[in-house]
Short mmCIF file of C-alpha atoms and ligand atoms in Angstrom, two decimals:
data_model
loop_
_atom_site.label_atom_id
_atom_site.label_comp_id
_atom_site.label_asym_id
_atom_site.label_seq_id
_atom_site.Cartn_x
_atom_site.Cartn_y
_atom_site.Cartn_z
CA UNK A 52 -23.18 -104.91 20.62
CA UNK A 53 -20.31 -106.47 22.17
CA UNK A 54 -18.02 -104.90 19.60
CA UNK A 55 -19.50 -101.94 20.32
CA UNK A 56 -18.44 -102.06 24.12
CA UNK A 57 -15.35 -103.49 23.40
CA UNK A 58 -14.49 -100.14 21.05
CA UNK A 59 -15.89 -97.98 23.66
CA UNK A 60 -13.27 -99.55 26.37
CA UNK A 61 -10.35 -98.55 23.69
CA UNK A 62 -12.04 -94.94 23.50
CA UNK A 63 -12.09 -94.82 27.07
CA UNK A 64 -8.73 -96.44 28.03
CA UNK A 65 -7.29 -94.16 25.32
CA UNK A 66 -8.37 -91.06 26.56
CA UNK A 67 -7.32 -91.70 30.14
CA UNK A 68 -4.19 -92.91 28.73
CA UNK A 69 -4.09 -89.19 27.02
CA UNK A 70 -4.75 -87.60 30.31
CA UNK A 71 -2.04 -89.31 32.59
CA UNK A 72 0.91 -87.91 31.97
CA UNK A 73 -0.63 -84.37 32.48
CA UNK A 74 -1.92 -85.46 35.81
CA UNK A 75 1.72 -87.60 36.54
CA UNK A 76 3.45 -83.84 35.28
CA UNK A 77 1.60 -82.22 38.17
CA UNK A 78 3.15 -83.50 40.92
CA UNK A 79 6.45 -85.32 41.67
CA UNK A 80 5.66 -87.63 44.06
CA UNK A 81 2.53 -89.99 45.00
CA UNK A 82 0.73 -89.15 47.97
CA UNK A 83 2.83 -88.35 50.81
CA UNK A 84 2.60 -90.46 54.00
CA UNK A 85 1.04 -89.32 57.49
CA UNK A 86 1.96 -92.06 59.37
CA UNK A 87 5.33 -90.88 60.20
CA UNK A 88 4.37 -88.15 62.83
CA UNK A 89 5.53 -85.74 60.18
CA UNK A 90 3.00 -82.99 58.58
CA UNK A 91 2.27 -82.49 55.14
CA UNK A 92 2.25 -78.56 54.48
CA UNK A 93 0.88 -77.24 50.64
CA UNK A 94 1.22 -73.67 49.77
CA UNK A 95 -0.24 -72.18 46.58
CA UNK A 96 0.73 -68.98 45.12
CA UNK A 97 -0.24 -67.52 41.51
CA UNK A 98 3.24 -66.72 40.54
CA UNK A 99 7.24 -68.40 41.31
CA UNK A 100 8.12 -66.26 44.52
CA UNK A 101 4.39 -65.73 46.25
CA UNK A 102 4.60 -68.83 48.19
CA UNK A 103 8.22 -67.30 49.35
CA UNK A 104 7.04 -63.78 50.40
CA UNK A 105 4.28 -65.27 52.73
CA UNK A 106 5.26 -68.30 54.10
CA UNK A 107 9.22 -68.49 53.35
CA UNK A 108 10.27 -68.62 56.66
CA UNK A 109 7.83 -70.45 58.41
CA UNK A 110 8.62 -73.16 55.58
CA UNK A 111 12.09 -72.89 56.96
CA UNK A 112 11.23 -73.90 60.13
CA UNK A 113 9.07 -76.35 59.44
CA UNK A 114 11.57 -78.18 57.10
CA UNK A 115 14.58 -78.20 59.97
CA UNK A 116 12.02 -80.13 61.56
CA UNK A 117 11.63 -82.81 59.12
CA UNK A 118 7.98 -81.85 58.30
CA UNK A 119 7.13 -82.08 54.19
CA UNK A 120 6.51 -78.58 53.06
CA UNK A 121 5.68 -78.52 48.68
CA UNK A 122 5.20 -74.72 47.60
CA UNK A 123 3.39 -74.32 43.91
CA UNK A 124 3.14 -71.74 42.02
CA UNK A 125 -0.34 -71.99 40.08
CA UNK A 126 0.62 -70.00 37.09
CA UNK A 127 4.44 -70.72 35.15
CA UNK A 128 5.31 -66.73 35.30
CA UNK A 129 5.71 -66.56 31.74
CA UNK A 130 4.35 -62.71 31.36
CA UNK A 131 5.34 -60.82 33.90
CA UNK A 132 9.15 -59.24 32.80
CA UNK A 133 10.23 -56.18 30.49
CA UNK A 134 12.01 -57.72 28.48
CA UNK A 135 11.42 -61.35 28.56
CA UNK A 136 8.78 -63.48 27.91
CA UNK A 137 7.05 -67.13 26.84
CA UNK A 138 8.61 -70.54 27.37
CA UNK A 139 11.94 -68.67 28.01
CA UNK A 140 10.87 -66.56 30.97
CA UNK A 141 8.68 -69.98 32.55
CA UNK A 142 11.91 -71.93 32.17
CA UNK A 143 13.66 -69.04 33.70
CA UNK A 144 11.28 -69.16 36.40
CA UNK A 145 11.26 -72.73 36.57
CA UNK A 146 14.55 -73.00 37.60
CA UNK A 147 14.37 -69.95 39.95
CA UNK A 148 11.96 -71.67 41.83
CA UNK A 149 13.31 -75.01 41.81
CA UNK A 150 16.88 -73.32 43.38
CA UNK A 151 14.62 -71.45 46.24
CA UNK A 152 12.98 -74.66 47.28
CA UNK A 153 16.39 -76.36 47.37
CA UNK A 154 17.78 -73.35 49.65
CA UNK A 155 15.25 -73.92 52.37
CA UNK A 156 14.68 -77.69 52.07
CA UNK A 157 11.24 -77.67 49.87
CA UNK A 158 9.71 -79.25 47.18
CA UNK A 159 8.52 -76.42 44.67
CA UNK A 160 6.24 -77.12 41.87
CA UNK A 161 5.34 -75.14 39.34
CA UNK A 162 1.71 -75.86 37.04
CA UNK A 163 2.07 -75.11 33.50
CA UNK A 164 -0.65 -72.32 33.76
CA UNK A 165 -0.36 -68.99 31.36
CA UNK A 166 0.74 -66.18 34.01
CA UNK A 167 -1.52 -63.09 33.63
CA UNK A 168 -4.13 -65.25 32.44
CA UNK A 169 -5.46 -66.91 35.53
CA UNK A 170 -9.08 -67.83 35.70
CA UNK A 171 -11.02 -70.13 38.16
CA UNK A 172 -11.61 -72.80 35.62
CA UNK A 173 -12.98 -76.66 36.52
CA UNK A 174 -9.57 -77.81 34.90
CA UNK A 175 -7.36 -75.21 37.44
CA UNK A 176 -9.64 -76.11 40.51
CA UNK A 177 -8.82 -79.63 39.62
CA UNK A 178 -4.94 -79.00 39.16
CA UNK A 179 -5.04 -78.11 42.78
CA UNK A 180 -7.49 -80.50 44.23
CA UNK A 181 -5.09 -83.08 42.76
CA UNK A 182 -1.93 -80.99 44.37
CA UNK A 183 -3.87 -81.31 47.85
CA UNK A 184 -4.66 -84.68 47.70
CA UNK A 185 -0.96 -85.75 46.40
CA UNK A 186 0.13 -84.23 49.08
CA UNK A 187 -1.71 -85.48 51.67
CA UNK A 188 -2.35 -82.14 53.08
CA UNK A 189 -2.69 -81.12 56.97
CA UNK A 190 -2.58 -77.64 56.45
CA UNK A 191 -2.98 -75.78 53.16
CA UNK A 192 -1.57 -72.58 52.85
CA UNK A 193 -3.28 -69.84 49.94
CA UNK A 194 -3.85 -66.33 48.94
CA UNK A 195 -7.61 -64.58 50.26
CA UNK A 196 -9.33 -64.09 47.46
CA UNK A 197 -8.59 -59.98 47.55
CA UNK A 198 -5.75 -58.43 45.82
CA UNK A 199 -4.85 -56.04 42.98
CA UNK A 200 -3.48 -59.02 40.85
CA UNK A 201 -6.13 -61.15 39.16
CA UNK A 202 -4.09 -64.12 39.23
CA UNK A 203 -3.58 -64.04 42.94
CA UNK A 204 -7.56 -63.38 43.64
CA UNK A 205 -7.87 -66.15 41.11
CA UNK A 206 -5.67 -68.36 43.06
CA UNK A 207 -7.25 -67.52 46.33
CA UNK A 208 -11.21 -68.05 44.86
CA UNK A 209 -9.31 -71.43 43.22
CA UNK A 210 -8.32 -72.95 46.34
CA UNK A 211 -11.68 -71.91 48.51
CA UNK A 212 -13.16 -74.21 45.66
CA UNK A 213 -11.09 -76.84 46.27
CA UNK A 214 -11.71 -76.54 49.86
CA UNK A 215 -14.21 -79.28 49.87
CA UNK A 216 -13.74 -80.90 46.87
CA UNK A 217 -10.79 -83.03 47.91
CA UNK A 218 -12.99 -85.38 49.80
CA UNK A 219 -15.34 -85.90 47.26
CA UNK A 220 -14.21 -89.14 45.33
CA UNK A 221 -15.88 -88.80 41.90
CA UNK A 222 -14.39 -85.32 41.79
CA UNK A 223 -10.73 -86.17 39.67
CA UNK A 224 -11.76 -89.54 40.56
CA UNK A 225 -7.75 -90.45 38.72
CA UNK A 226 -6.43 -88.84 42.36
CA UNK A 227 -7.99 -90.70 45.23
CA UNK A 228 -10.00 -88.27 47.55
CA UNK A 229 -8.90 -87.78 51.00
CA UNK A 230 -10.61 -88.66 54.37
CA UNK A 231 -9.82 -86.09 56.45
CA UNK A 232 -10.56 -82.57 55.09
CA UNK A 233 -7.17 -80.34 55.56
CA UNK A 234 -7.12 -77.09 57.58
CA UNK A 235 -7.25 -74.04 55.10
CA UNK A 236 -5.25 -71.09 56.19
CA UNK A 237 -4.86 -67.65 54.55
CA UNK A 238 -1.58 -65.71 53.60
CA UNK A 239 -0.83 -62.46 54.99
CA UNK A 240 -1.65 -59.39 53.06
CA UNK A 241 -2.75 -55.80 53.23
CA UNK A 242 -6.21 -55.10 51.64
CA UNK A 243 -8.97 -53.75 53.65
CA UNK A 244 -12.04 -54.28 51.49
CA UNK A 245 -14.52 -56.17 52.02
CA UNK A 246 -12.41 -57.09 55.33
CA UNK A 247 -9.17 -56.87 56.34
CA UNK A 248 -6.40 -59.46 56.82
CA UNK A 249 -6.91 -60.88 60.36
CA UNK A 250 -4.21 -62.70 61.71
CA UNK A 251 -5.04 -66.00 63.74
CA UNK A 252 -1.72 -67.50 63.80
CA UNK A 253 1.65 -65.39 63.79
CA UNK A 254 5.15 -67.11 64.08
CA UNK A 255 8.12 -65.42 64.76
CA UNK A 256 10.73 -66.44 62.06
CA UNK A 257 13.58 -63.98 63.26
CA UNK A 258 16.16 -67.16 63.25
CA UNK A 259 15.35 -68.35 60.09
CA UNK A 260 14.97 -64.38 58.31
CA UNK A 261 18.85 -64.85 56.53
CA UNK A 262 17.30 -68.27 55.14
CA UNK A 263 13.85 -66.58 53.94
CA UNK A 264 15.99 -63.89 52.08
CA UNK A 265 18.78 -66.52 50.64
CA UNK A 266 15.05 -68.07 48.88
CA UNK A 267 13.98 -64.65 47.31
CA UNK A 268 17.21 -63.73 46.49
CA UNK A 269 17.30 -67.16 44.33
CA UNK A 270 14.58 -65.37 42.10
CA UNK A 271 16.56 -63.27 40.41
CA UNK A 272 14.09 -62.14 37.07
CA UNK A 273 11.54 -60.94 39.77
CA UNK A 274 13.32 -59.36 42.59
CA UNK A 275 16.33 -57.45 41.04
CA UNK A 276 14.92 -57.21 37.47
CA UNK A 277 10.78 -57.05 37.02
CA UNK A 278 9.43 -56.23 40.72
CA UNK A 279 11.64 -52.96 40.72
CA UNK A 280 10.81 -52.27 37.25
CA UNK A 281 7.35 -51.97 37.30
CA UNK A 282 7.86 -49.97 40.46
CA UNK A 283 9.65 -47.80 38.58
CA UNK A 284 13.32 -48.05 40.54
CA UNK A 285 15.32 -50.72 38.60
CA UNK A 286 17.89 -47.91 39.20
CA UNK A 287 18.28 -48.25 42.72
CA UNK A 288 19.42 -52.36 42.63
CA UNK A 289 22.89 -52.54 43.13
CA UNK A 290 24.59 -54.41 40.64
CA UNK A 291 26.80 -56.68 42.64
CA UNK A 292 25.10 -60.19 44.13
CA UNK A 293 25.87 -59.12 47.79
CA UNK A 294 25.19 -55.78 47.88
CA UNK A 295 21.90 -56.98 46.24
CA UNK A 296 21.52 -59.25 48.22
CA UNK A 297 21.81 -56.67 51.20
CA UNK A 298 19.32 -54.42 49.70
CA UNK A 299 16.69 -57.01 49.39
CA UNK A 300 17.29 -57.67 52.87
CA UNK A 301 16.11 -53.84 53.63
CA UNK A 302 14.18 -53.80 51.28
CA UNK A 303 12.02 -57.07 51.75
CA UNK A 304 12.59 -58.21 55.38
CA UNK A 305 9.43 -56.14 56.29
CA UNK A 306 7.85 -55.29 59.61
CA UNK A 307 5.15 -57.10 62.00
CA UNK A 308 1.42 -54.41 61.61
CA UNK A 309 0.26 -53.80 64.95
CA UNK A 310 -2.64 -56.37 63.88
CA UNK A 311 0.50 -59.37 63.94
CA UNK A 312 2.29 -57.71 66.67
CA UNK A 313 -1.27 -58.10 68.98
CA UNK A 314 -1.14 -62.29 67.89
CA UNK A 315 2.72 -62.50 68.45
CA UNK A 316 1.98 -61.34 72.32
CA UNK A 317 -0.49 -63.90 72.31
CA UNK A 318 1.04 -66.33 71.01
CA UNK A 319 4.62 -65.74 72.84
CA UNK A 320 3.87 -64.16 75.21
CA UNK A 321 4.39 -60.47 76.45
CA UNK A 322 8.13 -60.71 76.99
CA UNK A 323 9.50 -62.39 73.90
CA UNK A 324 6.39 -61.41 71.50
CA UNK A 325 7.28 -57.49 72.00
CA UNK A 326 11.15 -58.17 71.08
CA UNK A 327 10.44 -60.26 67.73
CA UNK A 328 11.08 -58.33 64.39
CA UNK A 329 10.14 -60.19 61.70
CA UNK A 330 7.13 -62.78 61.64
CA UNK A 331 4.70 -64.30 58.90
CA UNK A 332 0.89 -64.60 59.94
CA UNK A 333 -2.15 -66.47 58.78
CA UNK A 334 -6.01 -66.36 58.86
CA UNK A 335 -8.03 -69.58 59.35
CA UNK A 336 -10.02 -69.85 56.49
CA UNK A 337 -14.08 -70.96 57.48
CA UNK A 338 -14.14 -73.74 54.63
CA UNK A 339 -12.05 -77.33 55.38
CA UNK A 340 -11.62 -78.60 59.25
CA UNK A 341 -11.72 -75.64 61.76
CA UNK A 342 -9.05 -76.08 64.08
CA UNK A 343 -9.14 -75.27 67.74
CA UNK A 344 -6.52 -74.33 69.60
CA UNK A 345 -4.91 -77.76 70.39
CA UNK A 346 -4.77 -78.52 66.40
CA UNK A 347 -3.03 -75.15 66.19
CA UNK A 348 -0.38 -76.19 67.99
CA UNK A 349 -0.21 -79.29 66.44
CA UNK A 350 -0.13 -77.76 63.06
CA UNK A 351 2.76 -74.91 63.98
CA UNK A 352 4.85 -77.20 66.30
CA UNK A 353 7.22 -74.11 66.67
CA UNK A 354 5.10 -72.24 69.00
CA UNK A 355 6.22 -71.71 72.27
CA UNK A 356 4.60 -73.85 75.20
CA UNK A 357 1.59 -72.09 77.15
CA UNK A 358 2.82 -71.21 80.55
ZN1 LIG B 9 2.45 -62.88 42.40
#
């Protein structure tokens, strides 16, 4: 009998043993403090460069403050390109993402997760509770769950699952759980069905929009080469990097909807939230903490003062 336990604690410590370094390869860091008055910011996206689009510049702003911003990519990007594809294309991506971060002042990670292929699995969910939980997360940044792109709904559905999940500690018990459930927020985007995008928090990111664009313009194999090739106008990229770089600028800077411009005059005010031409928004999501107002401000320390 006692042999019997005693083989069954190999078995065991073996197989955890097996499962470390997967769960060590998913994050850089151990958990992040939040002692230091500094916040903890996690954004997911399905592919290297959604995290960018959405939340780019607000990362900007949040890292000249000294706040801890990680941006992951769920999925490795390893399918989407015309002529490139597999372990090439992730490392490609890899180190695409890994030069954006390092533009703006962010940790990127990216989870070794077939692109294309994205399905809300126990093993993903955990990936990200994990992520959350390294972190130390005040505010978790994701996808809504509607969207032409299965990995991106996938990504969106993944997170809502992991929504709760962090606290509880014999969920990826190898990760401890936190105490204080995060506040969820959702990405900006333009579906209307079953509801549209509505925008509960909208930051103006005008003076960091040259930064946002020097972080796409780092991922080169999806703005100049795939993203206008599946749109059918590879044609129309310039070929030298700043005339490019220019075009992504007109191309990508993009335009507050009338739906962000209503939260910018709330948020700023009539005066300065009419003049502001390029802002990110996000939606509160109803799983995790719901903050109030005060928590708001806490959470998007750039906001102007109430008057
Ligand atoms: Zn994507």
């Amino acid at each position: 009998m006692k042999r019997l336990v005693t083989y069954a604690i190999v078995l065991l410590s073996a197989l955890h043993a097996a499962a470390a370094p997967r769960a060590a390869r998913e994050s850089q860091r151990t958990q992040a403090p939040s002692t230091d008055g500094k916040l903890n910011i996690i954004a997911f996206g399905a592919h290297p460069d959604d995290c960018d689009q959405r939340a780019g510049g607000t990362a900007a702003k949040y890292a000249a403050l000294g706040h801890r911003v990680r941006f992951v990519a769920v999925t490795n990007g390893d399918a989407g390109h015309q002529t490139e594809g597999g372990g090439a294309l992730a490392a490609r991506r890899r180190a695409e993402a890994q030069e954006a971060g390092r533009r703006i002042g962010v940790e990127y990670v990216v989870l070794d997760n077939h692109d294309g292929e994205l399905v809300p699995s126990v093993d993903v969910r955990n990936q990200i509770i994990r992520q959350i939980r390294q972190w130390n997360a005040d505010l978790v940044l994701a996808p809504r769950p509607n969207d032409y792109h299965p990995d991106h709904r996938y990504t969106g559905v993944l997170v809502q699952d992991a929504a709760y999940m962090v606290v509880v500690p014999n969920i990826t018990p190898d990760t401890p759980a936190l105490r204080k459930n995060p506040v969820f927020m959702y990405f900006q985007d333009g579906f209307q069905r079953p509801n549209p995008f509505t925008p509960d928090v909208a930051i103006a990111i005008d003076d960091v929009i040259e930064k946002k664009m020097d972080m796409l313009d780092a991922h080169v194999s999806q703005f100049y080469e795939w993203l206008p090739w599946v749109a059918g106008s590879l044609d129309t990229v310039p070929k030298g990097t700043a005339e490019r770089k220019q075009w992504l600028r007109q191309t990508r800077a993009g335009q507050p909807t009338p739906a962000v411009r209503s939260a910018l005059l709330k948020w700023y005010g009539a005066a300065k939230g009419k003049e502001i031409r390029h802002a990110e928004a996000f939606e509160i999501c109803e799983y995790g903490t719901r903050p109030d107002e005060a928590l708001l401000r806490k959470l998007f320390p750039f906001l102007p003062r109430p008057e």
